[in-house]
Every structure is written in C-alpha cells, then in structure tokens.
Coordinates of C-alpha atoms and ligand atoms in Angstrom, one line a residue:
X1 CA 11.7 225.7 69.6
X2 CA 8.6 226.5 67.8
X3 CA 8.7 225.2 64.0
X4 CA 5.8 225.3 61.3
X5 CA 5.8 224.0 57.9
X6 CA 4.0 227.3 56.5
X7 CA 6.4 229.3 58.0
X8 CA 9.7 227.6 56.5
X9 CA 8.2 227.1 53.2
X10 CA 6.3 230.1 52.0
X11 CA 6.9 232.8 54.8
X12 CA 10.6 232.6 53.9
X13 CA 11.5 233.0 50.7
X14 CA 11.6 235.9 48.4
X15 CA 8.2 237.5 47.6
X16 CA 8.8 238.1 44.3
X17 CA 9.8 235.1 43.0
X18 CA 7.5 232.7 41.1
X19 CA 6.7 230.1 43.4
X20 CA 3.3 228.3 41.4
X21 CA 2.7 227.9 37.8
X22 CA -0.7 227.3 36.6
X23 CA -2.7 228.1 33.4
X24 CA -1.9 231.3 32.6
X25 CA -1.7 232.2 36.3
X26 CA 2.0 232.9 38.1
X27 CA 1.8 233.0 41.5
X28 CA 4.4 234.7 43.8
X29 CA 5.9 233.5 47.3
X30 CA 4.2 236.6 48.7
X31 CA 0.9 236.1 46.8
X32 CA 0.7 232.5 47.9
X33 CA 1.2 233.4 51.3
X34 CA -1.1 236.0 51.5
X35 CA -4.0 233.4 50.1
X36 CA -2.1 231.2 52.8
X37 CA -3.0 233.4 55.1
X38 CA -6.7 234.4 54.2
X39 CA -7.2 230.5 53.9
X40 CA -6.1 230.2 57.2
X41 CA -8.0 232.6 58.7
X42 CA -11.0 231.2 57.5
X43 CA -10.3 227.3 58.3
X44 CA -9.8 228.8 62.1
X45 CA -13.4 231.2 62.0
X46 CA -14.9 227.7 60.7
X47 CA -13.9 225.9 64.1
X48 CA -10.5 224.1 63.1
X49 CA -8.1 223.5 66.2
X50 CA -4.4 222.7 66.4
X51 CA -4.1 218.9 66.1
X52 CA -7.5 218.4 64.2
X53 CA -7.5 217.0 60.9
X54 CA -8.4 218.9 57.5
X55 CA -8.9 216.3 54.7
X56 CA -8.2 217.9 51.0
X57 CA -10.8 216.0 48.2
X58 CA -9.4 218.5 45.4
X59 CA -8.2 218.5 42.2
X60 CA -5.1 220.2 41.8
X61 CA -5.2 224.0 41.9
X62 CA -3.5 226.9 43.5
X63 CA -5.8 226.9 46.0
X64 CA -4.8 223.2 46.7
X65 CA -1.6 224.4 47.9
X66 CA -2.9 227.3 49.7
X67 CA -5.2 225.4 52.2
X68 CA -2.8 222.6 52.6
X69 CA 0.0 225.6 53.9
X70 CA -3.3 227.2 56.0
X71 CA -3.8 224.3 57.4
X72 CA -0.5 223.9 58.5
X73 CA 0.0 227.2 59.5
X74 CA -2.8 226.8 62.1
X75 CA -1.3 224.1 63.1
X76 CA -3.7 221.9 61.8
X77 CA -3.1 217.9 60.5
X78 CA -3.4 217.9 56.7
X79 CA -4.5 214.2 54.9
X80 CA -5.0 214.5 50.9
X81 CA -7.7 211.8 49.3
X82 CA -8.1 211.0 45.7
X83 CA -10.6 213.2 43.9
X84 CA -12.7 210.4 42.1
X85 CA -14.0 208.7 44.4
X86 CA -17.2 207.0 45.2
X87 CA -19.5 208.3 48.4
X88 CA -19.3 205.2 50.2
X89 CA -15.3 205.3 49.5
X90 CA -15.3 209.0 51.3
X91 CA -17.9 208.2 53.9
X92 CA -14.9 205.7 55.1
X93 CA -12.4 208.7 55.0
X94 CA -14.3 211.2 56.6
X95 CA -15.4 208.8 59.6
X96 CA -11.6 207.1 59.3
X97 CA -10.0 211.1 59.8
X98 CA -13.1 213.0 62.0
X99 CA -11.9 216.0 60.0
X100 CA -13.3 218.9 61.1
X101 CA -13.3 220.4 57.7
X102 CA -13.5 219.3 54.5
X103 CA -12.4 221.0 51.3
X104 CA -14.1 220.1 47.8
X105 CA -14.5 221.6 45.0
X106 CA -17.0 220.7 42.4
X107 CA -15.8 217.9 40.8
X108 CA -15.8 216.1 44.7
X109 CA -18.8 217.6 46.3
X110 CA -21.3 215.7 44.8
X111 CA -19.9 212.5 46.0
X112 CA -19.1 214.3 49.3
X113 CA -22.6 215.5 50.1
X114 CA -24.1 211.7 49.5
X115 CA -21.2 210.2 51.4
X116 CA -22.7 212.7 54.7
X117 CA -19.5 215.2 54.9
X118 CA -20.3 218.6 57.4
X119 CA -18.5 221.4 57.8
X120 CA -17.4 221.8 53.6
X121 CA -15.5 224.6 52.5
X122 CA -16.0 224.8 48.6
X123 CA -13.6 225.6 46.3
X124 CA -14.7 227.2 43.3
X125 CA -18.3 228.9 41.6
X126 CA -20.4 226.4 43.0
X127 CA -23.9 226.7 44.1
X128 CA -23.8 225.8 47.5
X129 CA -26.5 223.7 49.7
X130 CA -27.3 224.9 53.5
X131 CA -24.6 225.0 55.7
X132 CA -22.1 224.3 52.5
X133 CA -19.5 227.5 53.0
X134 CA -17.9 228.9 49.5
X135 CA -14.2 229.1 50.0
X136 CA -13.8 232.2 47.2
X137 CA -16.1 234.2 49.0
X138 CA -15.0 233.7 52.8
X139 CA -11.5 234.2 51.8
X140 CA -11.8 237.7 49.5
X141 CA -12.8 239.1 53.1
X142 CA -10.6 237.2 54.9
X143 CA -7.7 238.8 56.3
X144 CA -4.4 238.8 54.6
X145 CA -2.4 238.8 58.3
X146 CA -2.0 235.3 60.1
X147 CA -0.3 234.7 63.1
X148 CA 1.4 231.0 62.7
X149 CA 0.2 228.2 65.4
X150 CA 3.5 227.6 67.8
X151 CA 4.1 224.4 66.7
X152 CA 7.0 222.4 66.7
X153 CA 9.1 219.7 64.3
X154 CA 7.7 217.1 66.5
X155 CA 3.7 217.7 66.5
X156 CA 1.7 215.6 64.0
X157 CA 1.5 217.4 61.3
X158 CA 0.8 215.3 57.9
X159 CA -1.4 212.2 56.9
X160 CA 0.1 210.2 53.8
X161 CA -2.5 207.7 52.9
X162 CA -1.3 204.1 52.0
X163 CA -3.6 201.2 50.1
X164 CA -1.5 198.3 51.1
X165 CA -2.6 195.2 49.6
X166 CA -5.3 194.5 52.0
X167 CA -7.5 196.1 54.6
X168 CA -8.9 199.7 54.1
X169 CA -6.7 202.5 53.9
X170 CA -4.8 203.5 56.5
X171 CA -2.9 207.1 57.6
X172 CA 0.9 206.9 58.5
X173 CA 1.1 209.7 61.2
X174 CA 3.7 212.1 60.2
X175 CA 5.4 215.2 62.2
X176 CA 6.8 218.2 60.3
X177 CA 10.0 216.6 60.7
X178 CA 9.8 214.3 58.0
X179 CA 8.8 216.9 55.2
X180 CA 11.6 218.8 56.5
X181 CA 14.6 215.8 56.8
X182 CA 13.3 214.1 53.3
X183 CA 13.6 218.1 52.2
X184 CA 17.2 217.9 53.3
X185 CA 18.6 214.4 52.3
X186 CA 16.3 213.7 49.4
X187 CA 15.4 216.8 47.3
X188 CA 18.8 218.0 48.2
X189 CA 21.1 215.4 49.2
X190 CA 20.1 213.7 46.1
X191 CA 18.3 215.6 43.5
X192 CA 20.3 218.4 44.0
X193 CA 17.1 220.9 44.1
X194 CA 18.3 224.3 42.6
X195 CA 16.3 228.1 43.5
X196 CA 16.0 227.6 39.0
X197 CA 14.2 224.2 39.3
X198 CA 10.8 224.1 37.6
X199 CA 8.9 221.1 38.4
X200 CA 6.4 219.3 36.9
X201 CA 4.8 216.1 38.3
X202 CA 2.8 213.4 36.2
X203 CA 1.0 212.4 39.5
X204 CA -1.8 214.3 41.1
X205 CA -0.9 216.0 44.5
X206 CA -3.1 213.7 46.3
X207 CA -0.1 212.0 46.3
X208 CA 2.4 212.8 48.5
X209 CA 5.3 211.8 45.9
X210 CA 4.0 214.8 43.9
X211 CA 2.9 216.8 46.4
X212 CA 6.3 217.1 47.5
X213 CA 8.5 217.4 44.7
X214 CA 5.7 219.7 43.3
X215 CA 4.9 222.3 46.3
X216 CA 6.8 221.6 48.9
X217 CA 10.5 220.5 48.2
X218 CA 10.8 223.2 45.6
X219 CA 9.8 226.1 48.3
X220 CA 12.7 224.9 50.2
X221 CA 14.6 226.4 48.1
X222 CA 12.8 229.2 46.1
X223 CA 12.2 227.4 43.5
X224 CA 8.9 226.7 41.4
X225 CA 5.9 223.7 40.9
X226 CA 3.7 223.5 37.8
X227 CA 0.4 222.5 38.9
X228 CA -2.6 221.6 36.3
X229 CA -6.2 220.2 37.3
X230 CA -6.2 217.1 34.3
X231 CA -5.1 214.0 34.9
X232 CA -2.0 213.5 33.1
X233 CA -2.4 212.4 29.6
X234 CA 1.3 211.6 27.1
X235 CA 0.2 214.1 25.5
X236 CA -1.2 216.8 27.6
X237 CA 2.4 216.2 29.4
X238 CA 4.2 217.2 26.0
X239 CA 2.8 220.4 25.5
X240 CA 2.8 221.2 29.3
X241 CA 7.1 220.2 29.4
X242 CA 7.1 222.9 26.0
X243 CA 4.4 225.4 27.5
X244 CA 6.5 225.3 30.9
X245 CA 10.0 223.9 30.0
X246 CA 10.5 222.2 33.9
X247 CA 13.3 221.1 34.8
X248 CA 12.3 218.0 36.4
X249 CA 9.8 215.8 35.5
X250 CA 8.5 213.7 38.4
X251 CA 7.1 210.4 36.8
X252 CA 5.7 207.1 37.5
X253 CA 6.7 203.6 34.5
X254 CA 3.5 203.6 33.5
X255 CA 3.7 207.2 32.1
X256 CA 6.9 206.7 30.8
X257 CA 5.6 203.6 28.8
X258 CA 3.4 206.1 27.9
X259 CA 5.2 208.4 26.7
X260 CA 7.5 206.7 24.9
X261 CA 4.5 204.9 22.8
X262 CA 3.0 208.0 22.2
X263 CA 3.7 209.1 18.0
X264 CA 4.6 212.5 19.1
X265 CA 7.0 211.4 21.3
X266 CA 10.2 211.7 18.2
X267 CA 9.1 215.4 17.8
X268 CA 8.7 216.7 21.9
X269 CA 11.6 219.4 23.1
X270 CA 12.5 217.9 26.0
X271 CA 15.7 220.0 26.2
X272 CA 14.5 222.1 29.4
X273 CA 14.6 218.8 32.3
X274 CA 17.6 218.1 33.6
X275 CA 16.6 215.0 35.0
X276 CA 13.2 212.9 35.3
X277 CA 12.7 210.9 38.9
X278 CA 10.7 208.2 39.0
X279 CA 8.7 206.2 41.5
X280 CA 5.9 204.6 42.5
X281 CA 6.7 201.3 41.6
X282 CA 10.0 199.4 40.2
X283 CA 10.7 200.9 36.7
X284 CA 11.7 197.8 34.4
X285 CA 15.4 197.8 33.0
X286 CA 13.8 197.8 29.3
X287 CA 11.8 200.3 30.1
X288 CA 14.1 202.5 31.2
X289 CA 16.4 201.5 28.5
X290 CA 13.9 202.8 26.0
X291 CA 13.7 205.6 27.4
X292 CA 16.6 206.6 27.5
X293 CA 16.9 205.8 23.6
X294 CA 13.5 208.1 23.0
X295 CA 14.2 210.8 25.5
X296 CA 17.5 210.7 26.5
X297 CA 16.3 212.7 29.8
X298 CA 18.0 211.3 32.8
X299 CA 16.1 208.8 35.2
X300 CA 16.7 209.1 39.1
X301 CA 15.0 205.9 39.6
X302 CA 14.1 205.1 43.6
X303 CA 11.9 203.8 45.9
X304 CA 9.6 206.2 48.9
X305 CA 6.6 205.0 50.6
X306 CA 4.0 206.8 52.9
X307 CA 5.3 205.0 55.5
X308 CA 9.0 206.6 55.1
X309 CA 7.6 209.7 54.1
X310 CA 9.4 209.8 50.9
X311 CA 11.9 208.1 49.0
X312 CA 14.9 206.1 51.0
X313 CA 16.9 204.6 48.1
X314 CA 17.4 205.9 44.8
X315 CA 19.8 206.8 41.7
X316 CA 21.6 209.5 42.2
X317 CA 22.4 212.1 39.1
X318 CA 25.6 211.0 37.5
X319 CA 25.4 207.6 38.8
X320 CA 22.5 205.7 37.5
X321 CA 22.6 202.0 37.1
X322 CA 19.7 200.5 35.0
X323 CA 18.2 197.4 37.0
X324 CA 18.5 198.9 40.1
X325 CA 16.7 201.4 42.4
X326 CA 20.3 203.0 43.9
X327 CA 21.8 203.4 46.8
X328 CA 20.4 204.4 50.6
X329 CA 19.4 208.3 50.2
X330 CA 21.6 210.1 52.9
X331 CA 20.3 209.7 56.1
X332 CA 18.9 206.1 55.8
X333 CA 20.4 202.8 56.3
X334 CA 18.9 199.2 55.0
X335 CA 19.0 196.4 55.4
X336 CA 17.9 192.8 53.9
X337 CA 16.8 190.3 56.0
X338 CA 16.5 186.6 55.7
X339 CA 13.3 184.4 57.1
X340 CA 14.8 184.2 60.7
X341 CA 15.6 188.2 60.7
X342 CA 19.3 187.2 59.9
X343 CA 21.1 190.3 58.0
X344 CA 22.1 188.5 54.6
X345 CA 25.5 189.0 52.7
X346 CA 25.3 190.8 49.7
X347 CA 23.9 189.2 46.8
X348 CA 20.7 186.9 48.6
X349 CA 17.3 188.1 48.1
X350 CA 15.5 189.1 51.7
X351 CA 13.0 191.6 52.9
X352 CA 14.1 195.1 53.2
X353 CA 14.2 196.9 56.7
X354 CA 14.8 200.7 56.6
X355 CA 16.1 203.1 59.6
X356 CA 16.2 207.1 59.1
X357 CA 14.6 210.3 60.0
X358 CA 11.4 210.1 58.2
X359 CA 9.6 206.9 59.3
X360 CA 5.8 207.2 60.2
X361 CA 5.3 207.0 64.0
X362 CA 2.0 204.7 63.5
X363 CA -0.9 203.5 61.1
X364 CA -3.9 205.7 62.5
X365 CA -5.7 203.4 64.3
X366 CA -4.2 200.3 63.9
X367 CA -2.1 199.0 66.6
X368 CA -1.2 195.6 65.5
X369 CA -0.1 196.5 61.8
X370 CA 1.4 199.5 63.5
X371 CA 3.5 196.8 65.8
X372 CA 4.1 194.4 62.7
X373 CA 5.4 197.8 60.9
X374 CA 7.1 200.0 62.5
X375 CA 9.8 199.5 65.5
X376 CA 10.8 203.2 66.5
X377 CA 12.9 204.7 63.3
X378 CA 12.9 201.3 61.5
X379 CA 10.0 200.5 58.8
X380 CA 9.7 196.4 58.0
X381 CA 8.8 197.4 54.2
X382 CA 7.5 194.0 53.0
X383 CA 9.5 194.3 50.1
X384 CA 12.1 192.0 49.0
X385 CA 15.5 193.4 47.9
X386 CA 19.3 192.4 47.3
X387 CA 22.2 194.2 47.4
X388 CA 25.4 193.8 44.9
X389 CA 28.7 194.5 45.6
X390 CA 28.4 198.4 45.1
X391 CA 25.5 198.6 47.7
X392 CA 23.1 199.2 44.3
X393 CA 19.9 197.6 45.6
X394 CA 17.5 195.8 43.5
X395 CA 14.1 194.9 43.7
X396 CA 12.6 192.0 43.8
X397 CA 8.8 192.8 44.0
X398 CA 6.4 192.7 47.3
X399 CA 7.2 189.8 49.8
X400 CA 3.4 188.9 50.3
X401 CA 3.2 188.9 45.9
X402 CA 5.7 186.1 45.9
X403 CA 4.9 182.8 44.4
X404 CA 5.2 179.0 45.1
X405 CA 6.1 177.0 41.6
X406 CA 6.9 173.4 41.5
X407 CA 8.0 174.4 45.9
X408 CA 10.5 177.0 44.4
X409 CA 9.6 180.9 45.1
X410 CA 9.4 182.9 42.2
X411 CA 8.6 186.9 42.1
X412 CA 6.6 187.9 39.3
X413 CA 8.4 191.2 38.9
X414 CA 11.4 189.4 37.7
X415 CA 9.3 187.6 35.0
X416 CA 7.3 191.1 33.9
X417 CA 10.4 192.5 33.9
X418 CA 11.4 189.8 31.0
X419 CA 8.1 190.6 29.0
X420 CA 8.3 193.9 29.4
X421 CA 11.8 193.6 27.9
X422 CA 9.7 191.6 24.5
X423 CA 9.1 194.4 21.8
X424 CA 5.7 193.7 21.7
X425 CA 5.1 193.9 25.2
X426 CA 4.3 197.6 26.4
X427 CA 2.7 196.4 30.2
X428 CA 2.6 193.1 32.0
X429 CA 1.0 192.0 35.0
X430 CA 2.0 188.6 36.5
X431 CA -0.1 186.7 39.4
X432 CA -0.4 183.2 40.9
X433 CA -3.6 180.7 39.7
X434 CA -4.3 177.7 40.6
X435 CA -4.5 175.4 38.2
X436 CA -5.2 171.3 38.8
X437 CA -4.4 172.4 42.7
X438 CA -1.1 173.5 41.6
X439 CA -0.3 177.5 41.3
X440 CA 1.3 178.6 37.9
X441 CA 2.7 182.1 36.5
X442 CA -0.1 183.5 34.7
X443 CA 0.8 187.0 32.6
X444 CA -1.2 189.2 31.7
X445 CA 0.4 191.6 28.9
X446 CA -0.8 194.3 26.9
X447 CA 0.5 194.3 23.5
X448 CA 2.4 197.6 21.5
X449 CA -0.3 199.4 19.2
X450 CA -0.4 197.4 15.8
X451 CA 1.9 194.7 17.5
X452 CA 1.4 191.1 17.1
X453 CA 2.6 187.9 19.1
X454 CA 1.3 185.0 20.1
X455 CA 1.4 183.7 23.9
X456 CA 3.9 180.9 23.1
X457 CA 6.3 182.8 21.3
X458 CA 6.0 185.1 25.2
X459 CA 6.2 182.0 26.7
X460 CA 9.1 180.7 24.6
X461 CA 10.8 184.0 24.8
X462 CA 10.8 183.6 28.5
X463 CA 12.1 180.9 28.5
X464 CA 15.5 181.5 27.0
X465 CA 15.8 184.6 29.5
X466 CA 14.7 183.0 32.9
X467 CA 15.4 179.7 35.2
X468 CA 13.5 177.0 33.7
X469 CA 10.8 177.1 36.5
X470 CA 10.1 180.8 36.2
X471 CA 7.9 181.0 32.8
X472 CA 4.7 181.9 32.4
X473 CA 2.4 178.6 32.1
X474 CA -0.5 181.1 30.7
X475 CA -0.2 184.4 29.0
X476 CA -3.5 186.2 28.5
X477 CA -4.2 189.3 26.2
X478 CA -5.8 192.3 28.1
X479 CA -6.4 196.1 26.6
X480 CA -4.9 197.8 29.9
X481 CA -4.2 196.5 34.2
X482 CA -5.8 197.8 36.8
X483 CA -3.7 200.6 38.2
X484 CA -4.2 202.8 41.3
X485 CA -4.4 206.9 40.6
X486 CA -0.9 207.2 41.9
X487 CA -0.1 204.9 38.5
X488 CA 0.7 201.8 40.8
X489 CA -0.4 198.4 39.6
X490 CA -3.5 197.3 41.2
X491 CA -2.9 194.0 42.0
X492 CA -5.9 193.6 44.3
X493 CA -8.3 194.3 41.1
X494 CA -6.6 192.4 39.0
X495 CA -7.0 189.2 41.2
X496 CA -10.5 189.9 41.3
X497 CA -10.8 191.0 37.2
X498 CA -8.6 187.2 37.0
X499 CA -10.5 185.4 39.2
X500 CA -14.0 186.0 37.1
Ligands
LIG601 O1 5.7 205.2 46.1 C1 5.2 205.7 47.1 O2 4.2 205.2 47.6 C2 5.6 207.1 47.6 C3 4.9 207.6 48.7 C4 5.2 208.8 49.2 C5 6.3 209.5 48.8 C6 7.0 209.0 47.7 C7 6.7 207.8 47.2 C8 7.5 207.3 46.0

C-alpha cells in the first residue's frame, strides 16, 4: 500500500484551518499545501529523484516546512543541518549526504558557497551567483498541482542527524514509519495532541525534537506550530507564549533555567500551555522543582533520540514524578542491562536497551557502530538507567561519561544534579581530571546573577547530600558550558575548554 508523509500530514486535513503561525503570517492546511506543492514541483524540474537526499541548511520559516513536505512528497530523503555552521563543517555534510539539492537561505549560503555546495535553491531576496537558483521565483511559477511519489511506510524517508560523543556526525536512516508510529504512541499516546493544540518549540527545527512536535505531530491532528527564525532567547519566548498563547511549550533544561532566571519571569501569562515537554537532556529534580514554583506549567519530562526517532520514555500528564524521566511510551519496552547483558532487577543501575517501532534501521555509512547499535528493533542507547518499583526510570547519565574515583564508578549527573540543587548554582558541568595520576570530580558551575559562594562551601554542600566518594575534589567558576544548538551539554568542548 502506497503511503507518503505529505500526503497524511498536509493533504488531509481541513483547508481552512490554521496549520503555521509565523510573524504576522497564518498559514492554512490548503495554503501550505499548495506551496508544498509548487516546492515540489520545482525540487523535481531541478533533477531530485525518489530515494535521493535533500539536505535543509535553513533557518526556520514557512518555507522550512514547505520543502521539507515537497521533498517528501516526491518521495525524496529529507536530512536538516544546523544553520551556523562553518564551510568546512558543511563541506562534511554535503559530501557525508550527496544531496542532490541544497536549500539555503541567506544566512547559510555564504558558508555553503565556500564549503563547494551545487545544485542550491535559495530561499529568500538574495542575489544569487551562476547556477545559484532563487527558490521565490521558481516557485511563484510553479504549479500549484502535485501528484505524490508512490511511496510506502517502509522507504527511507528521513535523516535525523546525531553528534554522539565522538566521530563525525552520523545519519540514523529512518522510514516514514517512524514519524508516523512516534505520531501515534507519543504525540498521542502520551501528550494527548488535541486539533486546539498550539505549539511552540524553544529548539530550532533542525532538530528533529522540534521539528516534530512543531510541524509534523501537530498536522496529525489539525492542529497548529508556531515557527519564528531567532534563536530562542527567555525573553523573546515570553512575548512569543503572550503574542501566540500555545498550548505546549516544547523545551530543553537549559531554557527552562533560563527562564526561570530571567526578572520578567514573575510577570509572564503563562495561562494558555497546558503542559511544557521537555527533552534533550535529563532535566535536574531542582530544576524542575523551581519550575514548577515559578511557572507552575506542567513538565512532561522524557527521553528521545535520533536513533529511536523520538522520545521512548517519558512523564505522562497527570502522572509526573520529579527525578525521573517516566515510564516506557506505548509501544516501547526497556530494559537495563548489567556488564554481562544480564537483565537487572529493579533498583541496579545498568545500560538501557530499547525495542519499539521507531528505531533507526542503520548509521549511514557506518557499519560497525551500526552493528554495536542497533540489533533489528532494539537500540543499545549507551545510557545508564534504573528502574524503581513503579517502572519510573531514572537516569543516570551516559555510560561512556562515567567515572573511576578511588576504583568506585561515579556518574557526574548525579553530582550536577546536587549543585544544581545549591541556590547559587544555575548550571553545572562535571568531568573526570587527572590529577597526581588519579582521576577526581572536577565541576564546573555557573553561579545565579549577583550570587556568591565559594568552591568549598559547593564542595561541603556536596558532601552532606552524596556518598562520601562522590564530591567534587575541584569546583571551578565559568560564565556559561559549552552546549550544542539543540541546548545539550557539549561535553566534547568542554574537555577540550578543561584540558587548556
Ligand atoms: O534528545 C534527542 O536527541 C531527541 C532527538 C530526536 C527526537 C527527540 C529527542 C528528544
């Protein structure tokens, strides 16, 4: 049977309804798929093929949705970039992905033209080089007609980039099957995704948690996405949440720290969100705590990754426990393993192995961390987890991030976690040195505006929270960490900022 994202998402629903919010701009189910169509109809004149990759180096726009759906619709492979980056960073992706087309728009094309990228379909008044094809112009003659390619749930249809915490980037191969089962148990297994949602996302749509919940969940049910071009700022957020009034926020900790810091924060009308998710990485029990105080905003805390598509455990509305990152979402089943690959009762800390309907058939590319990854519908996630009594699991940080002290293993999420929970302490960062041969806890905390502590009264307050061997030998004052665009702690530049 054929299948085809574009198809199910935008052909669908009601024309009339909103299904895009940005700037002044609403855009209709029927007005996006007519620029879904016109988009697609020039992607195809410019040479694209069913199977062949598209890569998107965009900020976020209309238009970002509507090629993403052309592509699709022609049956194309869609794989979304960051927008900042450096040439030599996109000459990787463009040889990486042998797209035959690449979108830009102005903000990306300089870096694009010096990294060597053909075949570019501008976004956008820009003046355009030789060969350079402007996207506004080809598609206002574009027809609005589009015959969808005949694909079907199982054909490759999306890229989901993932960092890792070594190597170059890699693409988990996705079919449509896994945007349309994470759909099912996810947006509405557990969030519950109404045709009145409104949803606005704190992360760009180069990443797949937000291009999802932003322009692609929501459509499954007629509902709408706010989409903005800046990056998110606490307080561009505010007046977008009383501009828009969504009524889920899609978040990652570090914005919520944010947020929460932020001296407007006592006076923002949060009244419209009936819930806030967040992922990306674990959201500390403090944290949350104090945002509940502030906000008072339900948090759906849970866990996703490229590599599952989307998110596999999580809170669930109603039954949110603090600490933990929920149950499995419905669908998925996990497990935690000890060394020898022994399930372990509940209560032990072991790596985390997830089966469900959404797990990326490969790494592009790479067969051998494909092999060490993936095993049919079961993903080896490399991070550690237990389970308590109520099947709540909690996180224990990344497996590879753990740490030797005095021969006992300690994770350093457990003892940010207890920083974070100091209130001075707004961000932490803990890593490994090596110190007289031996490897100690060092932290690396970033202090409350006007806040003031000094790093034995951290390490003392550590101490009284934690096992003896857990604190912090060091604690080092830094302005800001290293984090990834998708708000993730970059523990890869930190080592090297540390190891200067
Ligand atoms: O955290 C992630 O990496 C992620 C990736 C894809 C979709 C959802 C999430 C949370």
């Amino acid at each position: 049977m054929t299948f085809n994202l574009a198809t199910h998402f935008v052909d669908r629903l009601p024309g009339e309804r909103t299904a895009l919010l940005c700037g002044d701009e609403e855009v209709t189910y029927a007005e996006l798929a007519a620029l879904v169509n016109r988009a697609g109809n020039v992607l195809r004149d410019l040479g694209v093929r069913s199977g062949q990759r598209v890569l998107l180096a965009l900020n976020d726009s209309v238009e970002f949705v509507a090629v993403w759906y052309a592509a699709q619709k022609i049956g194309a492979v869609t794989a979304e970039v960051y927008s900042f980056l450096q040439p030599k960073d996109y000459a990787y992706y463009l040889n990486y992905t042998e797209a035959v087309v690449v979108i830009a728009d102005a903000s990306t094309l300089p870096a694009l033209r010096e990294a060597g990228a053909r075949n570019l379909l501008v976004i956008g008044d820009v003046a355009l080089a030789p060969g350079e094809h402007s996207f506004d112009s080809l598609v206002a003659s574009a027809p609005a007609e589009l015959e969808a390619a005949p694909t079907t749930l199982d054909d490759v249809a999306i890229w989901k980039f993932t960092t890792g915490s070594t190597g170059s980037p890699k693409a988990c191969v996705h079919p449509a099957r896994s945007a349309v089962e994470s759909f099912e148990r996810y947006a509405l297994g557990v969030l519950d995704l109404r045709e009145d949602d409104r949803v606005l996302a704190v992360p760009k749509l180069f990443f797949g948690y937000a291009r999802d919940l932003t322009a692609l969940f929501p459509f499954g049910v007629g509902a709408s996405g706010v989409v903005f071009p800046q990056r998110s700022t606490a307080s561009l957020l505010f007046s977008l949440i009383e501009r828009y009034r969504p009524t889920i926020l899609v978040n990652v900790p570090t914005m919520m720290s944010a947020m929460i810091a932020d001296p407007a924060a006592a006076g923002v009308d949060m009244s419209s969100l009936r819930l806030a998710t967040s992922a990306g990485e674990a959201l500390p029990s403090e944290l949350h705590r104090k945002w509940d105080n502030v906000f008072g905003v339900p948090v759906i805390d849970g866990i996703g990754s490229s590599e599952a598509y989307h998110i596999y455990l999580s809170n669930t509305p109603g039954a949110q426990r603090v600490g933990s990152l929920g149950r499995e979402v419905p669908g998925y089943t996990a497990r935690i393993l000890g060394e020898t690959g022994e399930a372990l009762p509940d209560g032990e800390i072991g790596t985390l192995e997830v089966t469900g309907p959404t797990i990326a058939r490969e790494y592009h590319g790479d067969p051998e961390k494909t092999a060490r990854t993936f095993h049919g519908d079961t993903l080896r996630t490399g991070d550690l987890f237990s389970r308590d009594a109520d099947g709540y699991f909690h996180h224990h940080g990344r497996a590879d991030d753990l740490l030797k002290v005095s021969g006992v293993f300690v994770a350093p999420s457990e003892i940010e976690d207890c920083l974070i929970g100091h209130p001075a302490v707004v961000d932490c960062a803990v890593l490994g040195v090596t110190v007289d041969g031996l490897v100690v806890p060092r932290a690396c905390v970033v202090l409350a505006e006007g806040a003031s502590v000094t790093a034995d009264e951290l390490k003392d307050h550590a101490r009284t929270q934690l096992a003896k061997h857990k604190y912090p030998r060091e604690v080092v004052f830094v302005t800001e960490l290293p984090r990834t665009a998708n708000g993730k702690l970059d523990r890869r530049a930190l080592r090297r900022v540390e190891a200067q």
